[in-house]
Short mmCIF file of C-alpha atoms in Angstrom, two decimals:
data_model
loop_
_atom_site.label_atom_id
_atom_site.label_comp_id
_atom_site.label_asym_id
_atom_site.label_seq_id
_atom_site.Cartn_x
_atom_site.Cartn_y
_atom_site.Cartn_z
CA UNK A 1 -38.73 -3.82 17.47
CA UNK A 2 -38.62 -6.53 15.28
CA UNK A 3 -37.16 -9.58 17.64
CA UNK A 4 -37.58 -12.27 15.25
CA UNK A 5 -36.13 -10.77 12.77
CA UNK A 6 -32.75 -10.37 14.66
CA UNK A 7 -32.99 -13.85 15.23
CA UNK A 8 -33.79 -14.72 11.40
CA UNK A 9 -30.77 -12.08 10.23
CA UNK A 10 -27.45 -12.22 12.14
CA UNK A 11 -25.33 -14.38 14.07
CA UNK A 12 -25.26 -13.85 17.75
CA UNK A 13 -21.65 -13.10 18.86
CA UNK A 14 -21.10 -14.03 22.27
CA UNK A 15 -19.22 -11.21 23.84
CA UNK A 16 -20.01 -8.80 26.26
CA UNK A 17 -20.50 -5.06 26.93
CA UNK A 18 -19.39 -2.09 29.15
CA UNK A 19 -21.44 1.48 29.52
CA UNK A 20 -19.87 3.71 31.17
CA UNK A 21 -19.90 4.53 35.11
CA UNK A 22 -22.88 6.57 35.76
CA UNK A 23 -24.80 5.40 32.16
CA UNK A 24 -28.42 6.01 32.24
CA UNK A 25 -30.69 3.17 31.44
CA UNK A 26 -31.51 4.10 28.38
CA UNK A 27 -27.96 4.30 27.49
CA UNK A 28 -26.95 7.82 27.61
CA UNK A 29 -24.11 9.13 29.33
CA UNK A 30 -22.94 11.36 32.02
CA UNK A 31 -20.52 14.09 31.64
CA UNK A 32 -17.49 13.21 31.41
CA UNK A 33 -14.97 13.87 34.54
CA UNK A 34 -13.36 17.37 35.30
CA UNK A 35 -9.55 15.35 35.12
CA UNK A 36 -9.97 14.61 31.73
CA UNK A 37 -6.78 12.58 31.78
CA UNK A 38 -7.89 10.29 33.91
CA UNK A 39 -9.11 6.97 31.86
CA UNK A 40 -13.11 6.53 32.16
CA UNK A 41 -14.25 4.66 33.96
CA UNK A 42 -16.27 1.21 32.56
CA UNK A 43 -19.14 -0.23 34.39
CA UNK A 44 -20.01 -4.35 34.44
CA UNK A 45 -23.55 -3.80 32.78
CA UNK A 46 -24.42 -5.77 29.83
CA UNK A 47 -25.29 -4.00 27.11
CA UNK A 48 -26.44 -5.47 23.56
CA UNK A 49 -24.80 -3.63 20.03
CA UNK A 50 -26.33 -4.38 16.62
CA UNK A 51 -23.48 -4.74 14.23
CA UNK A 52 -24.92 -4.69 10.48
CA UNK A 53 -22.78 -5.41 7.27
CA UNK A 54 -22.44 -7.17 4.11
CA UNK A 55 -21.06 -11.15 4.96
CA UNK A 56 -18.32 -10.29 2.50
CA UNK A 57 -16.64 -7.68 4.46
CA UNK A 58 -15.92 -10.39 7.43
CA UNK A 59 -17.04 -13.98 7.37
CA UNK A 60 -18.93 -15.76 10.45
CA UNK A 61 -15.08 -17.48 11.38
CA UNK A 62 -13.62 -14.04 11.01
CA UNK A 63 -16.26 -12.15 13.15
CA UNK A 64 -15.57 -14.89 16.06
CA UNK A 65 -11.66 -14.07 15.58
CA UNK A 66 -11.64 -10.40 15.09
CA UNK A 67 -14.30 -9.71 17.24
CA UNK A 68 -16.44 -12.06 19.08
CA UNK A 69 -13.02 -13.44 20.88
CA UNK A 70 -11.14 -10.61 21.68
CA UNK A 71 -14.07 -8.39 22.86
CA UNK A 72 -15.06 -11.59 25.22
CA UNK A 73 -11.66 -11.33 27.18
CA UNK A 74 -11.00 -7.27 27.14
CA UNK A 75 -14.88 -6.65 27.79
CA UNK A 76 -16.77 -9.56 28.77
CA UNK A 77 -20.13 -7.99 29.46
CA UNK A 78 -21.05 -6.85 25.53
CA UNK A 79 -22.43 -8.72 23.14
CA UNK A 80 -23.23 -8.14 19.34
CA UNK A 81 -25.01 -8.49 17.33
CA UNK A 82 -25.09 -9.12 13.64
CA UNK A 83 -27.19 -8.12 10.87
CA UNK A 84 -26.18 -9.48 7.45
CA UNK A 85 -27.36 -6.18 5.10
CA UNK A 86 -26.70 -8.60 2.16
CA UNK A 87 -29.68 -10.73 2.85
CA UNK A 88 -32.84 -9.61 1.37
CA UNK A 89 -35.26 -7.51 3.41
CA UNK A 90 -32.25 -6.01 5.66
CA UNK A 91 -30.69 -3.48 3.70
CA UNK A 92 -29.67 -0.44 5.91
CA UNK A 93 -33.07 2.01 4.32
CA UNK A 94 -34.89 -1.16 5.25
CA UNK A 95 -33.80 -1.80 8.74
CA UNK A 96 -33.62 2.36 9.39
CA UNK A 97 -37.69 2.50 7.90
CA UNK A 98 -38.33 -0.47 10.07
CA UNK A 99 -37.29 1.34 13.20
CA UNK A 100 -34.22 -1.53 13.39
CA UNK A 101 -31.33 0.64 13.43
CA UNK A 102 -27.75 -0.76 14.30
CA UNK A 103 -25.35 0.78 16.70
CA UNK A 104 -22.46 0.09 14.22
CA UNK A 105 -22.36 -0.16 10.63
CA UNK A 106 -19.75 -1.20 8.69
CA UNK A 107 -19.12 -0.64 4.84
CA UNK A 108 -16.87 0.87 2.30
CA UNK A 109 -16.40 4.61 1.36
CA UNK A 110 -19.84 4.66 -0.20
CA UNK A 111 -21.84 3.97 3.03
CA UNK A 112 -20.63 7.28 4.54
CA UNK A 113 -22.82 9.55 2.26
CA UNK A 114 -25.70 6.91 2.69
CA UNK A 115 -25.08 7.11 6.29
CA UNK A 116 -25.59 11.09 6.04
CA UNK A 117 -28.00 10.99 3.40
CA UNK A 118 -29.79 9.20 6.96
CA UNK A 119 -28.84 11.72 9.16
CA UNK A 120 -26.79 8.83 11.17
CA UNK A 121 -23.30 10.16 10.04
CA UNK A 122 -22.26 10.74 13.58
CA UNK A 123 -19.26 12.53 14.49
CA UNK A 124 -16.71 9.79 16.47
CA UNK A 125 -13.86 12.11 17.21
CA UNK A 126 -15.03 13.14 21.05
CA UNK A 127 -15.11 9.23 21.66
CA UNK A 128 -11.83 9.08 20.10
CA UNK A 129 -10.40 11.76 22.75
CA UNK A 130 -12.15 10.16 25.34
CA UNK A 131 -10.87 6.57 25.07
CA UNK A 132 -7.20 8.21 24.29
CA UNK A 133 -7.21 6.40 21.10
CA UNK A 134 -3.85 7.28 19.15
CA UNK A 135 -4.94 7.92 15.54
CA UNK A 136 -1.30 8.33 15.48
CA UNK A 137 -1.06 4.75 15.32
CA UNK A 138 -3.07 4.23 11.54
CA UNK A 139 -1.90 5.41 8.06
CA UNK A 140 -3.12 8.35 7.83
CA UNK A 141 -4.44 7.47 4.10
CA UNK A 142 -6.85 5.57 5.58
CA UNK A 143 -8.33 8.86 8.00
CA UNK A 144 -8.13 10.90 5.04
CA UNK A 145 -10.54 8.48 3.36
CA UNK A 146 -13.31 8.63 5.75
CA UNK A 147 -13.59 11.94 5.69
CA UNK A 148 -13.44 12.78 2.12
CA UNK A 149 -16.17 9.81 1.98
CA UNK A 150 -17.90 11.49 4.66
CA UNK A 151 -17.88 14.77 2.85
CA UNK A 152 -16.87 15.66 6.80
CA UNK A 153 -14.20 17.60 8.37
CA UNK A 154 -14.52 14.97 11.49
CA UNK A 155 -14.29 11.15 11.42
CA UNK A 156 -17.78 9.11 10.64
CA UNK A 157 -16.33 6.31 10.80
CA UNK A 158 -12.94 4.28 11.58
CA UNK A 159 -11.18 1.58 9.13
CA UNK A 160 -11.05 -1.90 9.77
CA UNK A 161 -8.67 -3.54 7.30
CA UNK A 162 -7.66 -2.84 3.42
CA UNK A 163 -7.79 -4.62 0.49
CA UNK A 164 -4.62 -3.94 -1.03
CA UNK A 165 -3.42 -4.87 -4.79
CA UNK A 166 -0.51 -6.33 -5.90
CA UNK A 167 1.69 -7.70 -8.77
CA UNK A 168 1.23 -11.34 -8.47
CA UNK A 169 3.45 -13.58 -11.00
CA UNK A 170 3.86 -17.37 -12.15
CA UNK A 171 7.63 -18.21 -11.63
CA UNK A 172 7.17 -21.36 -13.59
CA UNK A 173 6.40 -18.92 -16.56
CA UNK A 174 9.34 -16.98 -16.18
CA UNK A 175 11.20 -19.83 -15.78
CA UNK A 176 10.19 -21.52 -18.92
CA UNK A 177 10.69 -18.45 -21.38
CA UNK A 178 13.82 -17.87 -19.70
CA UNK A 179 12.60 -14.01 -18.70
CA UNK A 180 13.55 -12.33 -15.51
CA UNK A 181 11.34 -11.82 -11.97
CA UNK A 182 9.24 -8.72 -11.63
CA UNK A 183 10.44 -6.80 -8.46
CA UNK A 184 9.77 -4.57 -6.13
CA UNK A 185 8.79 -1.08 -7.20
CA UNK A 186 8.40 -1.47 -10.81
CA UNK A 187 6.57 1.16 -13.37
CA UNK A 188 3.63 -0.11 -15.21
CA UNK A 189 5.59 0.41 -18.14
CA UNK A 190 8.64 -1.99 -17.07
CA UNK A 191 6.11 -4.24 -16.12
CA UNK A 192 4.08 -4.13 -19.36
CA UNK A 193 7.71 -4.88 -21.03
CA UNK A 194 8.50 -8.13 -18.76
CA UNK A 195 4.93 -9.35 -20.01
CA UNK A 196 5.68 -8.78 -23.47
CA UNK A 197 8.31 -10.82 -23.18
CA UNK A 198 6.21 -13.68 -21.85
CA UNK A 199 3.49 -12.90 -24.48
CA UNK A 200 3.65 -16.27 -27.24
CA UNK A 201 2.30 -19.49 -28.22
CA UNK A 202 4.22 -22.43 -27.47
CA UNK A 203 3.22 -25.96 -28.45
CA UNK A 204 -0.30 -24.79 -28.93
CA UNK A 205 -0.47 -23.01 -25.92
CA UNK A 206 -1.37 -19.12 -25.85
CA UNK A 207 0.65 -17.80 -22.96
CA UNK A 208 -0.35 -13.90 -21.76
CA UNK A 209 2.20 -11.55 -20.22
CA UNK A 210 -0.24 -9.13 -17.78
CA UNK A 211 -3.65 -8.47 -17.06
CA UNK A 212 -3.72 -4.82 -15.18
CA UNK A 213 -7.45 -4.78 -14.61
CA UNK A 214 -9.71 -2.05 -15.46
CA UNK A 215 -7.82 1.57 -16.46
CA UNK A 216 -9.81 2.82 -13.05
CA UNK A 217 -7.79 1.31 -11.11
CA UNK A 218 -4.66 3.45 -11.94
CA UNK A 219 -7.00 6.13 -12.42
CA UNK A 220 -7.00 6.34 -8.79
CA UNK A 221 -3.95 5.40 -8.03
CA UNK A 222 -3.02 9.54 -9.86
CA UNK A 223 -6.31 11.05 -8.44
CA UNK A 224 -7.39 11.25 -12.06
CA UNK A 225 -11.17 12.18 -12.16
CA UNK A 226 -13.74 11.68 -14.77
CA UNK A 227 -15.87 14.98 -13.94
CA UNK A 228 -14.43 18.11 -12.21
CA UNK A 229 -15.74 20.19 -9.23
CA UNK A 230 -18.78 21.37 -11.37
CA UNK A 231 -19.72 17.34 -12.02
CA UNK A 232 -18.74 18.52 -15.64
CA UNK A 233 -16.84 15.29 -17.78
CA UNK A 234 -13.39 16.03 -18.29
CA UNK A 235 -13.09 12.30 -19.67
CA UNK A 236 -11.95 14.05 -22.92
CA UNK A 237 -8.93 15.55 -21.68
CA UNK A 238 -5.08 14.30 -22.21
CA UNK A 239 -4.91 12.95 -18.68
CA UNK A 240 -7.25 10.12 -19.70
CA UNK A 241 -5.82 10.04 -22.95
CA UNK A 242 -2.35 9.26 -21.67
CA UNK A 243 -4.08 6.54 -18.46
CA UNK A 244 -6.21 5.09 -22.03
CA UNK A 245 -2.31 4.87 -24.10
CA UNK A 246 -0.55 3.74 -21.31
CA UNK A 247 -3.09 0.54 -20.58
CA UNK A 248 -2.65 -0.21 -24.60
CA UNK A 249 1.09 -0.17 -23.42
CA UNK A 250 0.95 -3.08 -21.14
CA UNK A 251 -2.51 -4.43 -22.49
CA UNK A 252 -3.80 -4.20 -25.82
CA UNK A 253 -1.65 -6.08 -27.84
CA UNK A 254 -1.06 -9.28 -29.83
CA UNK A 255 -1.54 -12.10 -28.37
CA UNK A 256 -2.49 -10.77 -24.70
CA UNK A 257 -5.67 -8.94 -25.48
CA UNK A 258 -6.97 -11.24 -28.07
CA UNK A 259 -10.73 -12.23 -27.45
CA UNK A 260 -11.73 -13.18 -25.22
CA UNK A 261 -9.40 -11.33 -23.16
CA UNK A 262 -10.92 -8.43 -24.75
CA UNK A 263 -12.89 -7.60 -21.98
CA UNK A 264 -11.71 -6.54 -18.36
CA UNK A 265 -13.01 -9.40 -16.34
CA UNK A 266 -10.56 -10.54 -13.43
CA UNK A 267 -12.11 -13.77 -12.76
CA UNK A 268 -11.36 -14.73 -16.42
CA UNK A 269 -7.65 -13.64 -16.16
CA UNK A 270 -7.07 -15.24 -12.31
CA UNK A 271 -8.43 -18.52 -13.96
CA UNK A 272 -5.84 -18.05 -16.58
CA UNK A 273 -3.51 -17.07 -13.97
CA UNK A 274 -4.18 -20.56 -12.12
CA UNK A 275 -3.86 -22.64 -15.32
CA UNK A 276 -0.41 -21.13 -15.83
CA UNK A 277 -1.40 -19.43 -18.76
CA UNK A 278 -1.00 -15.82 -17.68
CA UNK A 279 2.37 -14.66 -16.59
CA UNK A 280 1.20 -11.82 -14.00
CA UNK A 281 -1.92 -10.31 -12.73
CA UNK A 282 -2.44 -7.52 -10.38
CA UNK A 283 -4.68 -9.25 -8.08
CA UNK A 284 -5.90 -8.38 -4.14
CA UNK A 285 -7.19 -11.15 -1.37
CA UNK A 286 -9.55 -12.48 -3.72
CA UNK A 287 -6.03 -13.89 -5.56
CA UNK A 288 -4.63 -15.23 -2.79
CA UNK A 289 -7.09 -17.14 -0.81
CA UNK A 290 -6.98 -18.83 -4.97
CA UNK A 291 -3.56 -19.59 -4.30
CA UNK A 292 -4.47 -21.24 -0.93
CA UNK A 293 -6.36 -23.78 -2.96
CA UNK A 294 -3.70 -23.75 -6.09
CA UNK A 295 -0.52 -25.87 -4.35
CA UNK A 296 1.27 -26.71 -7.56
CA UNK A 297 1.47 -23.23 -8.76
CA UNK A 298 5.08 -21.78 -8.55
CA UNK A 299 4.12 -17.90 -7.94
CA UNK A 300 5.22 -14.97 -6.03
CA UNK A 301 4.00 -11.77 -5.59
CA UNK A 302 5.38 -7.98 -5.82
CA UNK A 303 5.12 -4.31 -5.41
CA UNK A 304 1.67 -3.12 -7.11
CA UNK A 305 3.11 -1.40 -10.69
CA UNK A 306 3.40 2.57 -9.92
CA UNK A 307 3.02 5.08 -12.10
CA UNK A 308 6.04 7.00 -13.12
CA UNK A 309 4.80 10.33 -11.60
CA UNK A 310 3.37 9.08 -8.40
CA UNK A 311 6.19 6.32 -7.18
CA UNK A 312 5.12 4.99 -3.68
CA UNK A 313 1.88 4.84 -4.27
CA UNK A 314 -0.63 1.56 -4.94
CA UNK A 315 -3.98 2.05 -6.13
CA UNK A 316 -6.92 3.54 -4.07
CA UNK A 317 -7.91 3.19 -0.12
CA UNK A 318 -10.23 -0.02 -0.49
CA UNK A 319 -11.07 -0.16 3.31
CA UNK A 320 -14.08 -1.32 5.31
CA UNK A 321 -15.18 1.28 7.91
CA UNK A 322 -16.95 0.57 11.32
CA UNK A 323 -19.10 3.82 11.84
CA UNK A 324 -21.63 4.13 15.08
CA UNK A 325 -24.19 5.79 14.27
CA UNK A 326 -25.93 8.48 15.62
CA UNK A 327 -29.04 7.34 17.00
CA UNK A 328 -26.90 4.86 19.14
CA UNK A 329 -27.79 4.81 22.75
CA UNK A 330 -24.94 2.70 23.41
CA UNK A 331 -22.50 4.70 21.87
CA UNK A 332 -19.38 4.63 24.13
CA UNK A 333 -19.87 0.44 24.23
CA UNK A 334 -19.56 0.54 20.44
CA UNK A 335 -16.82 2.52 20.23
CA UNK A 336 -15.04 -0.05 22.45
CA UNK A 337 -15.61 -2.69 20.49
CA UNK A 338 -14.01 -0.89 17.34
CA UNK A 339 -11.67 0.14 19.76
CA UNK A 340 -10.59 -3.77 20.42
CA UNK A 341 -10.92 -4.10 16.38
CA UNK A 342 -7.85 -1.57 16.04
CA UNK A 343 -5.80 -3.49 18.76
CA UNK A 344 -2.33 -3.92 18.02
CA UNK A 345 -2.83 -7.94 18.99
CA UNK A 346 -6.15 -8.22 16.79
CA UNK A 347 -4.57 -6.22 13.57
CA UNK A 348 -1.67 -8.62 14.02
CA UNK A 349 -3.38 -11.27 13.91
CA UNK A 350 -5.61 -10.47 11.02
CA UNK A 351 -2.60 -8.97 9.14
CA UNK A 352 -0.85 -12.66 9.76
CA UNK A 353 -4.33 -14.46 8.22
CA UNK A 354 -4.16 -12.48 5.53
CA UNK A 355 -5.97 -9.72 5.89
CA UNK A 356 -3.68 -5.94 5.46
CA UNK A 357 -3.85 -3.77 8.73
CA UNK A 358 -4.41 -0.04 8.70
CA UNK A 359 -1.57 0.45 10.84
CA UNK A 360 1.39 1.93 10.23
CA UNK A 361 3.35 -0.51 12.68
CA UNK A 362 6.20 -2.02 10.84
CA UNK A 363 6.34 -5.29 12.53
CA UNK A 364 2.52 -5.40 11.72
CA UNK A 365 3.20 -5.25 7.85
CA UNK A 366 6.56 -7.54 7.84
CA UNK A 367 4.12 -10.40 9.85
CA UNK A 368 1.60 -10.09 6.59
CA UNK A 369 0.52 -13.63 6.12
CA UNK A 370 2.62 -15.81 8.36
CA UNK A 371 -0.18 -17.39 10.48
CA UNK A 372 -2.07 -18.83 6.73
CA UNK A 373 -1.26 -22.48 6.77
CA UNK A 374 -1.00 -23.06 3.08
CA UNK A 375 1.94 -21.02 2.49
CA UNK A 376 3.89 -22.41 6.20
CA UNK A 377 7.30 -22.94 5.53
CA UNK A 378 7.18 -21.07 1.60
CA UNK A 379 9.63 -17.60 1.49
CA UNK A 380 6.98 -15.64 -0.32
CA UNK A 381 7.13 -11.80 -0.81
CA UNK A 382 3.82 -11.45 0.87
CA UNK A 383 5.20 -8.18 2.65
CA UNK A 384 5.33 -6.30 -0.28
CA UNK A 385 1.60 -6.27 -0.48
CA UNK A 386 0.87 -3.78 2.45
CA UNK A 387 4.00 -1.73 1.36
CA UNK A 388 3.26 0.86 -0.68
CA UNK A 389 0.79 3.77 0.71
CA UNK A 390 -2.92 3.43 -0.84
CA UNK A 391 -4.08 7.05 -2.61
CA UNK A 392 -6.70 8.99 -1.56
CA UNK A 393 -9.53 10.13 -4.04
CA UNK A 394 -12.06 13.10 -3.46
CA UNK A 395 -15.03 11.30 -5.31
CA UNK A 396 -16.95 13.90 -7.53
CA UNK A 397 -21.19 13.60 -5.71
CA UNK A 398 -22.27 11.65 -9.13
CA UNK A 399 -19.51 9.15 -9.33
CA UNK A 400 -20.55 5.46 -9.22
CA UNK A 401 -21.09 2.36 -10.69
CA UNK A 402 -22.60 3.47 -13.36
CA UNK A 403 -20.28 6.20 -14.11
CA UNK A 404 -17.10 3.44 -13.77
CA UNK A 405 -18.85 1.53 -15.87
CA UNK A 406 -18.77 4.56 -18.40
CA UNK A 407 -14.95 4.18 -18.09
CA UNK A 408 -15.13 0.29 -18.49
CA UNK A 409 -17.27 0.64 -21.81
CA UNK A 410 -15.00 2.57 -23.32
CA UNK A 411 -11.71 0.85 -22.77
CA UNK A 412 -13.64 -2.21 -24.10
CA UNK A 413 -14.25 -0.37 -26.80
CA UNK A 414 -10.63 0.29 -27.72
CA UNK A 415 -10.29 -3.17 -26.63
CA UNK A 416 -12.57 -4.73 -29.21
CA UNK A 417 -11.24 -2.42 -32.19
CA UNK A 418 -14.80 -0.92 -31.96
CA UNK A 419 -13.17 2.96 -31.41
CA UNK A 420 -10.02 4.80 -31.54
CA UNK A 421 -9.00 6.15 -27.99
CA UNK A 422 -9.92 9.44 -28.91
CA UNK A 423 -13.52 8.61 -30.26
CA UNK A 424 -13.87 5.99 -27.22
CA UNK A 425 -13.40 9.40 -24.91
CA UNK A 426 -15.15 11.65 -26.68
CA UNK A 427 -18.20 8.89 -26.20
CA UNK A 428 -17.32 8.34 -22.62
CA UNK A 429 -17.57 12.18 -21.95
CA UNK A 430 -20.75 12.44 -23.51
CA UNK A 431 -21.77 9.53 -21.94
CA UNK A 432 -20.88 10.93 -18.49
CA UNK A 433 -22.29 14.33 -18.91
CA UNK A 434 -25.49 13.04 -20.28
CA UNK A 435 -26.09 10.11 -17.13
CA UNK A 436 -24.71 13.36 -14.08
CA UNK A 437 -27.40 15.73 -16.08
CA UNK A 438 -30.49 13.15 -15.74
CA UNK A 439 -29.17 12.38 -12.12
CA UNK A 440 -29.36 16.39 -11.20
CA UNK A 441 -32.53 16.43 -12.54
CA UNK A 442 -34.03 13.65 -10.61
CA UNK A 443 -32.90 15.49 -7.38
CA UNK A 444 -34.80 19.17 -8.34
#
């Protein structure tokens, strides 16, 4: 075991553990009780679980609150500890070939397969039924998610939070041009029109209506796929067509897509956004921890835009999972620290810092930023943000960055007058079926 490197890596969170009653040494468990209604039963011995993770998914201040603090009072004899996968050298292949595997990993929907591709997808759902936790209580998006990720019929993993999108929008913009307030549950297409509106130069100013993002984004917000069941493109096909026409609707035109907004690059367009030159973005956290540091912009946030044939819906689960994995020997004491993680007090409290709960609890969603200091005493709309369900997607094996980036390429393309929407596809399917072709042939 590499000690040192422990020390070198991650953060020690002082908390504290439980095993169960009747826990062998080496961390396995008993059977569990013939009155299987009866709540197990939690011993005082300390017990040690290896948390690894990317530092973006929670900072060091946000592991002491979300974890660290609550675990200490509900179970004071664990402890965790965390690896920081981003740093070089501790990657999860690099910790699992170094014999240094974690109890709990947590990552987004593409750690699942990697977790499987590792044989350490392990199946959570008998800890669920033993700890009575009521699944009941989360959107059920979110469930759906893991497994589809999972390519499981059982749950790898549990979520944590979600990074949900929204329409955010300069009221001093509106204001000045004299144009009305987005609202809740607007179309892309009535938004697209409000930002036309905007769209002008005044007194040698540019101002931009909207910036949507990338086309993927509503892409998943339909379940629209770029290869089928057979990894086979179907980029050509009038689906993408009509996603490709209906981001030059609220996009590509005059005066809002000139270069170099010609490109899909949000930190460009938030900057804009900032400088009051762009009227409304469809931004996420990253957007509003900005605004915590932008006090003289006059903004307020909506609804996410919804596509006219899927209303209620935002774009796609973006959720950090917590999955134990299955060479664990402390398995039941990690569960109960996810366990505390899915607390109604600690997803309240994260929901109030900013941070969108996987619960379906009302109250939970209407408290949505009320504990963030910079906004104390504002009436901003920052409810609508969890409000609309996230979609589910069933990812095709071969999607992934570089198949997105496929998609990307090719609405630049249209972007930069370089193709014709149905040339840019045709490319994009080519693309596609060339890039899943070398991929299957790496794997024979």
């Amino acid at each position: 075991m590499r000690h040192g490197l422990w020390k070198q890596s991650g953060i020690l969170l002082a908390t504290a553990a439980i095993a169960l009653s009747g826990c062998s040494s080496s961390g396995g468990t008993t059977k569990p009780a013939e009155d299987s209604s009866a709540p197990p039963k939690i011993s005082n011995e300390p017990v040690t679980i290896k948390l690894a993770g990317s530092r973006g998914i929670f900072s060091d201040e946000e592991l002491k609150l979300y974890i660290t603090d609550p675990l200490a009072k509900k179970y004071p004899n664990i402890t965790v500890q965390y690896i920081n996968t981003s740093e070089k050298g501790f990657g999860l292949n690099e910790l699992v070939t170094a014999g240094d595997i974690p109890d709990i990993v947590m990552g987004y929907g593409g750690t699942l397969p990697q977790l499987k591709d590792l044989n350490l997808l392990y199946n959570m759902d008998p800890l669920i039924k033993k700890y009575n936790l009521d699944l009941n209580r989360i959107i059920p998006e979110f469930l759906d998610y893991i497994k589809v990720n999972g390519r499981s019929d059982y749950l790898g993993g549990l979520p944590a939070y979600n990074n949900a999108f929204a329409l955010f929008y300069n009221k001093g913009l509106f204001d000045k041009f004299a144009v009305p307030y987005p609202k809740d549950g607007m179309t892309w297409e009535e938004v697209g029109d409000l930002g036309k509106k905007i769209t002008r130069s005044f007194d040698g100013i540019q101002y931009r209506g909207f910036f949507p993002d990338g086309v993927a984004r509503m892409a998943a917000q339909i379940n629209l796929y770029q290869m089928d069941k057979d990894n086979k493109s179907i980029m050509a096909t009038e689906p993408w067509k009509k996603a490709f026409e209906l981001w030059d609707n609220v996009y590509n035109y005059p005066g809002n897509s000139d270069e170099p907004f010609n490109t899909i690059n949000f930190g460009n367009n938030q900057t804009a956004f900032l400088k009051g030159e762009l009227a409304m973005i469809t931004g996420y956290s990253s957007t509003l921890n900005a605004l915590r540091k932008a006090p003289d912009v006059n903004w307020d946030v909506v609804t996410y835009p919804q596509h006219k044939d899927k209303m209620g819906y935002g774009t796609g689960v973006d959720t950090p999972n917590f999955s134990i994995t299955s060479s664990s020997k402390n398995k039941d004491a990690a569960f109960l620290v996810i366990e505390t993680l899915l607390s109604d007090d600690v997803q309240l409290n994260m929901a109030k810092n900013g941070k969108v709960s996987v619960l379906s609890n009302d109250t939970v969603k209407k408290e949505f930023g009320k504990s963030i200091p910079e906004f104390a005493g504002k009436n901003y709309n920052l409810s609508s943000i969890p409000k609309l369900k996230p979609s589910v997607n069933q990812p095709p094996i071969y999607t992934g960055g570089d198949t997105n980036k496929i998609v990307i390429d090719a609405y630049e393309s249209v972007l930069k007058k370089q193709a014709d929407i149905n040339t840019a596809l045709r490319l994009a399917d080519e693309q596609m079926n060339t890039l899943v072709q070398s991929k299957i042939k790496l794997e024979k």
